Short mmCIF file of C-alpha atoms in Angstrom, two decimals:
data_model
loop_
_atom_site.label_atom_id
_atom_site.label_comp_id
_atom_site.label_asym_id
_atom_site.label_seq_id
_atom_site.Cartn_x
_atom_site.Cartn_y
_atom_site.Cartn_z
CA MET A 1 1.16 4.13 -29.44
CA ASP A 2 0.59 2.30 -26.16
CA MET A 3 2.13 -1.12 -26.82
CA ARG A 4 2.29 -3.75 -24.09
CA GLN A 5 3.56 -7.30 -24.11
CA GLN A 6 3.15 -10.32 -21.89
CA TYR A 7 5.32 -13.34 -21.20
CA ASN A 8 5.10 -16.20 -18.75
CA PRO A 9 6.50 -19.60 -19.75
CA VAL A 10 5.41 -21.53 -16.63
CA ARG A 11 3.31 -24.61 -17.35
CA LEU A 12 0.64 -24.80 -14.67
CA VAL A 13 -1.12 -27.94 -13.47
CA ILE A 14 -3.88 -26.78 -11.13
CA GLY A 15 -6.29 -28.85 -9.07
CA ALA A 16 -6.71 -31.33 -6.24
CA GLY A 17 -4.20 -34.14 -6.69
CA ALA A 18 -1.85 -32.18 -8.97
CA THR A 19 1.05 -33.51 -6.88
CA GLU A 20 0.30 -37.01 -8.20
CA LYS A 21 1.78 -35.80 -11.52
CA LEU A 22 5.12 -35.32 -9.80
CA GLY A 23 6.70 -38.63 -10.76
CA ALA A 24 5.89 -38.22 -14.44
CA GLU A 25 7.22 -34.66 -14.47
CA ILE A 26 10.58 -35.59 -12.93
CA LYS A 27 11.01 -38.62 -15.21
CA LYS A 28 10.93 -36.31 -18.21
CA TYR A 29 14.42 -35.26 -17.16
CA GLY A 30 15.84 -38.26 -15.31
CA ASN A 31 15.53 -40.12 -12.03
CA ARG A 32 17.21 -38.01 -9.34
CA CYS A 33 16.11 -34.73 -7.80
CA LEU A 34 17.07 -32.39 -5.00
CA LEU A 35 14.04 -31.71 -2.83
CA LEU A 36 13.91 -28.28 -1.18
CA VAL A 37 11.44 -28.02 1.68
CA GLN A 38 11.04 -26.36 5.08
CA THR A 39 10.23 -28.62 8.02
CA ASN A 40 9.61 -25.95 10.64
CA ASN A 41 6.05 -26.98 11.56
CA ASP A 42 3.85 -30.06 11.70
CA ALA A 43 1.93 -29.09 8.54
CA MET A 44 5.09 -28.89 6.45
CA ILE A 45 6.44 -32.13 7.90
CA SER A 46 3.21 -33.83 6.82
CA ILE A 47 3.49 -32.34 3.31
CA LYS A 48 7.14 -33.35 3.07
CA ASN A 49 6.24 -36.93 4.03
CA LYS A 50 3.55 -36.96 1.34
CA ILE A 51 5.97 -35.77 -1.34
CA VAL A 52 8.64 -38.24 -0.23
CA GLY A 53 6.04 -41.00 -0.41
CA ILE A 54 5.28 -40.11 -4.03
CA LEU A 55 8.99 -40.01 -4.93
CA GLU A 56 9.62 -43.41 -3.35
CA ARG A 57 6.55 -44.95 -4.96
CA GLU A 58 7.80 -43.70 -8.33
CA ASN A 59 11.33 -45.03 -7.61
CA ILE A 60 12.84 -41.56 -7.90
CA LEU A 61 16.11 -40.95 -6.07
CA TYR A 62 16.20 -37.80 -3.96
CA ASP A 63 18.17 -35.83 -1.42
CA ILE A 64 16.63 -33.24 0.88
CA PHE A 65 17.84 -29.70 1.55
CA ASP A 66 15.79 -28.17 4.36
CA GLU A 67 18.14 -25.52 5.77
CA ILE A 68 15.91 -22.69 4.58
CA ARG A 69 14.74 -19.98 6.93
CA PRO A 70 11.96 -17.51 6.18
CA ASN A 71 13.51 -14.69 4.13
CA PRO A 72 16.31 -16.90 2.70
CA ILE A 73 19.77 -15.62 3.49
CA VAL A 74 22.91 -16.04 1.39
CA THR A 75 24.72 -18.23 3.94
CA ASP A 76 21.89 -20.76 3.84
CA ILE A 77 21.75 -20.70 0.05
CA ASP A 78 25.54 -21.19 -0.15
CA ARG A 79 25.11 -24.49 1.71
CA GLY A 80 22.47 -25.46 -0.83
CA ILE A 81 24.86 -24.57 -3.65
CA GLN A 82 27.48 -26.91 -2.19
CA MET A 83 24.86 -29.66 -2.10
CA ILE A 84 23.62 -29.11 -5.66
CA ARG A 85 27.21 -29.39 -6.88
CA SER A 86 27.99 -32.51 -4.85
CA LYS A 87 25.96 -34.89 -7.06
CA LYS A 88 24.43 -35.09 -10.50
CA TYR A 89 20.76 -34.07 -10.21
CA ASP A 90 18.27 -34.19 -13.05
CA ALA A 91 15.84 -31.64 -11.56
CA ILE A 92 15.15 -29.44 -8.56
CA LEU A 93 11.88 -29.86 -6.69
CA ALA A 94 10.78 -26.94 -4.49
CA VAL A 95 7.89 -27.58 -2.09
CA GLY A 96 6.83 -24.63 0.03
CA GLY A 97 6.23 -20.91 0.01
CA GLY A 98 8.25 -18.04 -1.40
CA SER A 99 11.37 -18.66 0.69
CA VAL A 100 11.77 -22.23 -0.56
CA ILE A 101 10.92 -21.46 -4.18
CA ASP A 102 13.16 -18.37 -4.29
CA THR A 103 16.05 -20.44 -2.92
CA ALA A 104 15.43 -23.07 -5.60
CA LYS A 105 15.60 -20.40 -8.31
CA ILE A 106 19.17 -19.60 -7.31
CA LEU A 107 20.20 -23.25 -6.95
CA ARG A 108 18.90 -24.21 -10.41
CA ILE A 109 21.46 -21.92 -12.05
CA ALA A 110 24.23 -22.47 -9.49
CA GLU A 111 25.09 -26.06 -10.43
CA LYS A 112 27.31 -24.96 -13.33
CA ASN A 113 27.45 -21.17 -12.91
CA GLU A 114 29.38 -19.13 -10.37
CA ILE A 115 27.33 -17.04 -7.95
CA CYS A 116 28.85 -13.73 -6.88
CA TRP A 117 26.41 -12.21 -4.40
CA LYS A 118 27.92 -8.72 -4.44
CA GLN A 119 27.62 -8.54 -8.21
CA LEU A 120 24.09 -9.96 -8.22
CA PHE A 121 22.87 -7.49 -5.60
CA GLU A 122 24.39 -4.59 -7.52
CA GLN A 123 22.95 -5.44 -10.94
CA SER A 124 19.66 -7.15 -9.84
CA ASN A 125 18.99 -8.53 -13.34
CA LEU A 126 20.76 -11.75 -14.26
CA ASP A 127 21.75 -12.59 -17.80
CA LEU A 128 20.37 -15.82 -19.23
CA VAL A 129 22.60 -18.80 -18.45
CA GLN A 130 23.35 -21.73 -20.72
CA ASP A 131 23.01 -24.48 -18.15
CA LYS A 132 20.17 -24.67 -15.65
CA LEU A 133 18.31 -27.51 -14.05
CA PRO A 134 14.59 -28.05 -14.64
CA LEU A 135 12.65 -26.49 -11.76
CA ILE A 136 9.44 -28.12 -10.53
CA THR A 137 7.57 -26.08 -7.93
CA ILE A 138 4.75 -27.09 -5.59
CA PRO A 139 3.41 -24.05 -3.68
CA THR A 140 2.04 -24.72 -0.21
CA THR A 141 0.63 -21.23 0.36
CA ALA A 142 -1.79 -19.23 -1.75
CA GLY A 143 -0.04 -15.92 -1.64
CA THR A 144 3.57 -15.54 -2.73
CA GLY A 145 3.01 -16.28 -6.44
CA SER A 146 6.71 -17.19 -6.65
CA HIS A 147 5.97 -20.30 -8.71
CA CYS A 148 4.86 -17.98 -11.54
CA THR A 149 7.44 -15.17 -11.38
CA GLN A 150 10.95 -14.40 -12.56
CA ALA A 151 11.88 -12.79 -9.22
CA ALA A 152 13.75 -14.07 -6.16
CA ILE A 153 13.90 -12.13 -2.89
CA ILE A 154 17.18 -12.89 -1.12
CA SER A 155 18.59 -11.42 2.10
CA ASP A 156 22.26 -10.55 2.46
CA GLU A 157 24.34 -11.23 5.56
CA GLU A 158 23.03 -8.03 7.15
CA ASN A 159 19.43 -9.24 6.64
CA GLN A 160 18.69 -6.64 3.97
CA LYS A 161 16.41 -7.95 1.21
CA HIS A 162 17.38 -7.76 -2.45
CA SER A 163 15.12 -8.41 -5.42
CA LEU A 164 16.80 -10.42 -8.19
CA TYR A 165 15.27 -10.97 -11.62
CA SER A 166 15.96 -13.42 -14.42
CA TYR A 167 13.93 -15.34 -16.98
CA ASP A 168 15.89 -18.34 -15.69
CA PHE A 169 13.89 -18.08 -12.47
CA PHE A 170 10.60 -19.07 -14.07
CA SER A 171 9.48 -22.56 -13.01
CA THR A 172 9.55 -25.23 -15.67
CA VAL A 173 6.26 -26.53 -14.30
CA ALA A 174 4.21 -25.66 -11.21
CA LEU A 175 1.92 -28.25 -9.64
CA VAL A 176 -0.71 -26.22 -7.80
CA ASP A 177 -2.54 -28.61 -5.47
CA TYR A 178 -4.81 -26.46 -3.31
CA THR A 179 -5.39 -29.31 -0.84
CA LEU A 180 -1.84 -28.75 0.44
CA THR A 181 -2.92 -25.33 1.74
CA CYS A 182 -5.80 -26.68 3.84
CA SER A 183 -3.61 -27.08 6.94
CA LEU A 184 -2.29 -23.51 6.72
CA PRO A 185 -2.99 -21.61 9.96
CA SER A 186 -5.55 -18.82 9.76
CA ALA A 187 -3.01 -16.03 10.37
CA LEU A 188 -0.71 -17.28 7.61
CA THR A 189 -3.69 -17.80 5.31
CA ALA A 190 -4.60 -14.15 5.86
CA SER A 191 -1.13 -12.66 5.38
CA THR A 192 -0.23 -14.72 2.31
CA GLY A 193 -3.68 -14.17 0.82
CA TYR A 194 -3.31 -10.42 1.32
CA ASP A 195 0.08 -10.65 -0.39
CA ALA A 196 -1.66 -12.19 -3.41
CA PHE A 197 -4.20 -9.36 -3.42
CA CYS A 198 -1.33 -6.84 -3.36
CA HIS A 199 0.41 -8.58 -6.27
CA LEU A 200 -2.78 -8.20 -8.27
CA SER A 201 -3.66 -4.67 -7.22
CA GLU A 202 -0.16 -3.21 -7.46
CA SER A 203 0.46 -4.69 -10.91
CA TYR A 204 -2.96 -3.40 -11.97
CA ILE A 205 -2.22 0.10 -10.62
CA MET A 206 1.07 0.17 -12.55
CA GLY A 207 -0.96 0.08 -15.78
CA LYS A 208 1.43 -2.09 -17.79
CA LEU A 209 -0.69 -5.23 -18.21
CA THR A 210 -2.09 -6.32 -21.55
CA PRO A 211 -5.91 -6.35 -21.80
CA MET A 212 -5.86 -10.16 -21.58
CA ILE A 213 -3.96 -10.29 -18.27
CA GLU A 214 -5.78 -7.22 -16.96
CA ALA A 215 -9.13 -9.01 -17.32
CA MET A 216 -7.74 -12.04 -15.50
CA ASN A 217 -6.25 -9.76 -12.86
CA LYS A 218 -9.51 -7.96 -12.05
CA ASP A 219 -11.42 -11.24 -11.85
CA ALA A 220 -8.85 -12.64 -9.39
CA MET A 221 -8.94 -9.44 -7.29
CA ASN A 222 -12.70 -9.67 -7.00
CA LYS A 223 -12.52 -13.33 -5.99
CA ILE A 224 -9.94 -12.69 -3.27
CA ALA A 225 -11.95 -9.74 -1.95
CA LYS A 226 -15.00 -11.98 -1.57
CA VAL A 227 -13.40 -15.23 -0.47
CA LEU A 228 -10.39 -14.40 1.72
CA PRO A 229 -12.33 -12.78 4.61
CA LYS A 230 -14.52 -15.90 4.68
CA LEU A 231 -11.57 -18.30 4.47
CA VAL A 232 -9.79 -16.92 7.53
CA HIS A 233 -12.87 -17.83 9.58
CA GLU A 234 -14.09 -20.95 7.74
CA ASN A 235 -11.58 -23.39 6.26
CA LYS A 236 -13.50 -24.64 3.22
CA GLU A 237 -11.80 -26.46 0.35
CA GLU A 238 -13.80 -24.50 -2.22
CA TYR A 239 -12.31 -21.27 -0.82
CA ARG A 240 -8.83 -22.81 -0.88
CA GLU A 241 -9.26 -23.73 -4.53
CA ILE A 242 -10.31 -20.20 -5.45
CA MET A 243 -7.37 -18.70 -3.57
CA ALA A 244 -4.83 -21.08 -5.15
CA THR A 245 -6.03 -20.16 -8.64
CA ALA A 246 -6.12 -16.43 -7.80
CA ASP A 247 -2.58 -16.66 -6.42
CA SER A 248 -1.33 -18.13 -9.70
CA CYS A 249 -3.10 -15.31 -11.57
CA ALA A 250 -1.38 -12.87 -9.20
CA GLY A 251 2.04 -14.34 -9.97
CA ILE A 252 1.41 -14.02 -13.71
CA SER A 253 0.25 -10.43 -13.23
CA LEU A 254 3.28 -9.58 -11.10
CA SER A 255 5.68 -11.11 -13.61
CA ASN A 256 4.26 -8.85 -16.33
CA GLY A 257 3.17 -5.72 -14.49
CA GLY A 258 5.53 -5.36 -11.54
CA ALA A 259 4.84 -3.96 -8.08
CA ILE A 260 4.89 -0.49 -6.58
CA ILE A 261 5.43 1.30 -3.25
CA PRO A 262 3.74 -1.12 -0.80
CA HIS A 263 6.01 -3.98 -1.89
CA ALA A 264 9.17 -1.89 -1.96
CA PHE A 265 8.47 -0.43 1.47
CA GLY A 266 7.14 -3.69 2.91
CA GLU A 267 10.41 -5.46 2.16
CA ALA A 268 12.28 -2.77 4.11
CA ILE A 269 10.04 -3.37 7.13
CA SER A 270 10.32 -7.18 7.13
CA SER A 271 14.09 -6.93 6.56
CA ASN A 272 14.47 -4.99 9.80
CA VAL A 273 11.77 -6.68 11.88
CA TYR A 274 11.57 -10.39 11.08
CA ARG A 275 8.51 -10.98 13.25
CA ILE A 276 6.54 -8.91 10.73
CA ASN A 277 6.18 -11.21 7.74
CA HIS A 278 5.87 -9.96 4.17
CA GLY A 279 2.08 -9.95 3.94
CA CYS A 280 1.78 -8.18 7.28
CA SER A 281 4.30 -5.54 6.18
CA LEU A 282 2.12 -4.86 3.12
CA ALA A 283 -0.86 -4.30 5.39
CA ILE A 284 1.13 -1.57 7.15
CA CYS A 285 2.25 0.14 3.92
CA TYR A 286 -0.84 -0.01 1.73
CA PRO A 287 -3.23 2.43 3.50
CA PRO A 288 -0.66 5.30 3.59
CA PHE A 289 0.15 4.65 -0.08
CA ILE A 290 -3.52 4.90 -1.03
CA ARG A 291 -4.01 8.04 1.02
CA GLU A 292 -1.14 9.92 -0.64
CA TYR A 293 -1.65 8.66 -4.21
CA PHE A 294 -5.44 8.81 -4.34
CA ASP A 295 -5.42 11.93 -6.56
CA ASP A 296 -2.21 11.09 -8.43
CA CYS A 297 -2.51 11.74 -12.17
CA GLU A 298 -0.77 8.46 -13.05
CA TYR A 299 -2.08 6.02 -10.45
CA GLY A 300 -5.16 7.67 -8.92
CA LYS A 301 -7.84 6.31 -11.27
CA ARG A 302 -6.71 2.71 -10.87
CA ILE A 303 -6.31 3.09 -7.11
CA ARG A 304 -9.93 4.17 -6.90
CA GLU A 305 -10.95 1.10 -8.93
CA VAL A 306 -9.04 -1.19 -6.56
CA VAL A 307 -10.62 0.46 -3.53
CA GLU A 308 -14.08 -0.06 -4.98
CA ILE A 309 -13.43 -3.80 -5.27
CA ILE A 310 -12.92 -4.13 -1.51
CA ASN A 311 -15.49 -1.51 -0.48
CA TYR A 312 -17.94 -4.07 0.89
CA ARG A 313 -19.40 -1.56 3.36
CA ASN A 314 -20.22 0.82 0.48
CA ILE A 315 -18.47 3.75 2.13
CA ALA A 316 -18.61 7.02 0.19
CA VAL A 317 -15.04 7.46 -1.05
CA ARG A 318 -14.47 11.19 -1.53
CA ASN A 319 -10.76 11.50 -0.79
CA GLY A 320 -7.59 9.67 0.18
CA ASP A 321 -8.61 9.37 3.83
CA ASP A 322 -11.83 7.59 2.86
CA ALA A 323 -9.96 5.28 0.49
CA ALA A 324 -7.35 4.43 3.13
CA GLN A 325 -10.14 3.59 5.58
CA VAL A 326 -11.70 1.19 3.07
CA MET A 327 -8.36 -0.61 2.80
CA ILE A 328 -8.00 -0.66 6.59
CA ASN A 329 -11.47 -2.20 6.88
CA PHE A 330 -10.46 -4.94 4.45
CA ILE A 331 -7.17 -5.59 6.25
CA THR A 332 -8.78 -5.80 9.68
CA SER A 333 -11.48 -8.14 8.32
CA LEU A 334 -8.58 -10.55 7.72
CA GLY A 335 -7.33 -10.18 11.29
CA LEU A 336 -4.18 -8.33 10.17
CA LYS A 337 -2.64 -5.27 11.82
CA CYS A 338 -2.13 -1.93 10.11
CA THR A 339 0.56 -0.17 12.19
CA LEU A 340 4.06 -0.74 13.52
CA LYS A 341 2.77 0.14 16.99
CA GLU A 342 0.64 -2.99 17.04
CA TYR A 343 3.82 -5.08 16.68
CA ASP A 344 5.55 -3.38 19.63
CA VAL A 345 8.33 -2.15 17.36
CA THR A 346 11.18 -0.66 19.38
CA ALA A 347 12.59 2.83 18.86
CA GLU A 348 15.75 1.32 17.38
CA GLU A 349 13.79 -0.89 14.99
CA ARG A 350 11.63 2.06 13.96
CA SER A 351 14.74 4.15 13.29
CA ASN A 352 16.27 1.36 11.17
CA ILE A 353 13.06 1.00 9.18
CA LYS A 354 12.88 4.74 8.54
CA GLU A 355 16.50 4.83 7.40
CA SER A 356 15.89 1.91 5.02
CA LEU A 357 12.77 3.54 3.60
CA TYR A 358 14.49 6.86 2.95
CA ARG A 359 17.23 5.03 1.02
CA GLN A 360 14.65 4.03 -1.59
CA LYS A 361 14.99 6.38 -4.56
CA ARG A 362 12.54 4.85 -7.05
CA PHE A 363 9.57 7.09 -6.22
CA PRO A 364 8.93 10.88 -5.90
CA ALA A 365 10.59 12.09 -2.71
CA GLU A 366 7.83 14.43 -1.52
CA MET A 367 5.11 11.76 -1.80
CA THR A 368 7.15 8.99 -0.25
CA ALA A 369 8.30 11.20 2.64
CA LYS A 370 4.67 11.57 3.74
CA ILE A 371 4.13 7.82 3.50
CA ILE A 372 7.31 7.09 5.44
CA GLU A 373 6.40 9.49 8.22
CA GLU A 374 2.93 7.96 8.49
CA ILE A 375 4.36 4.44 8.62
CA CYS A 376 7.06 5.25 11.16
CA GLY A 377 5.14 7.77 13.19
#
C-alpha cells in the first residue's frame, strides 16, 4: 500500500502588513528578542529600519546580530551563538532570506544546547532538543522557502555546504509580507523565484507528496510559470503577492517531499563558486538532469508533467533534448544563465566543482556521470 504522510507545524500569516503582527507575536513569549538581519544593501537597511521601528513602537527590547554572509559559515554562526548566550532572550526574530533564517534555526537551539559542528555535519539529522527559543521569521525574498522547512544549509570552514535537518528548525510563526519583496532587484527576484519553482518541481518529481499537498504544489508551479517571467520585467505588487504565496507552498512541499539532483548538485557549484548564487546554480543543473532522466522509469512521467507546465512555446517534446530545451527557454526568459561558461568559471574552479559532484553518492553513478560531464564540460 502506498502510504504517505505530511507534516508542517509552521503558522503562516500571509498578506500585506503581516509584519504589523510582529509585536503581538513576540509578546506571547516575553519582551526581548534577538533580531537577525543582513544589512548588505540599501533595501535590507530600509527593511531593518522598518522592523526596528515596529519593535520600538511596541516597547520590545532587542539586540541585532547582522554578521551573516550569504551561505552562512560556522565561524559567523559561532559569534551569533556567543551573543544568544550572553543575555536572556524570549524569542529569535529572523528577517531576510535563507542565509538569515538558516542561521536563526541553529541559534534557536544553541542557547542551552552544545553545538558540535563535526558531529552535526556527519549525522545531518538532529535529535529533538528540550529547550529552544520561539522562532519568528519574516522572509524578504520569495524563493528560499526556509521559513517553512526543517532544513538549514550551513557552510563549514572550507566553504563546503552541509544540509542539516531537524523538526526544531521549523519556524514557530512566519509573517509573510509580500510588500517587503518589492524592492528586490530583478536578478535576485529571478534567481530566488526559480529556486521556489525548483522546490516545487523537485518535490513533485520525487513522488512522495500526499494528494492534498500535491494539488497545492501543482497550482503553485503553474502560478510561478505564468507570473515570474512577467515579474522580472514588471514589478507589480499583485505578482509579488502571488510569488510570496507560491514560495510558502514550495517550502511546505519541500519539507514533505524533499529535493533531488538539481539541488544536490547546485549546492556543490555555489559552494565552490560563490558568485553563482543558489538559484543560478539550479539553472545550470536542471536542464542536464531533465535530459538524462526524461525516460527514467521512476521520475520520467513527472518530469514530463513539469516540462509541460513551463512549455509556453508549445514545443513538441519527443525526447530529453526537447525537454531540456523547454527548461532552458524558461530559464532564459528569467534572464538567468544556463552554463558555467557564462560565469567565466576558471579551470581550477571547474575542477573543484567536478570533484565535489563526483563525491555525491546518492544517485545512480552512470546517470549522474553524464550530468556532471555536461555541467562541467
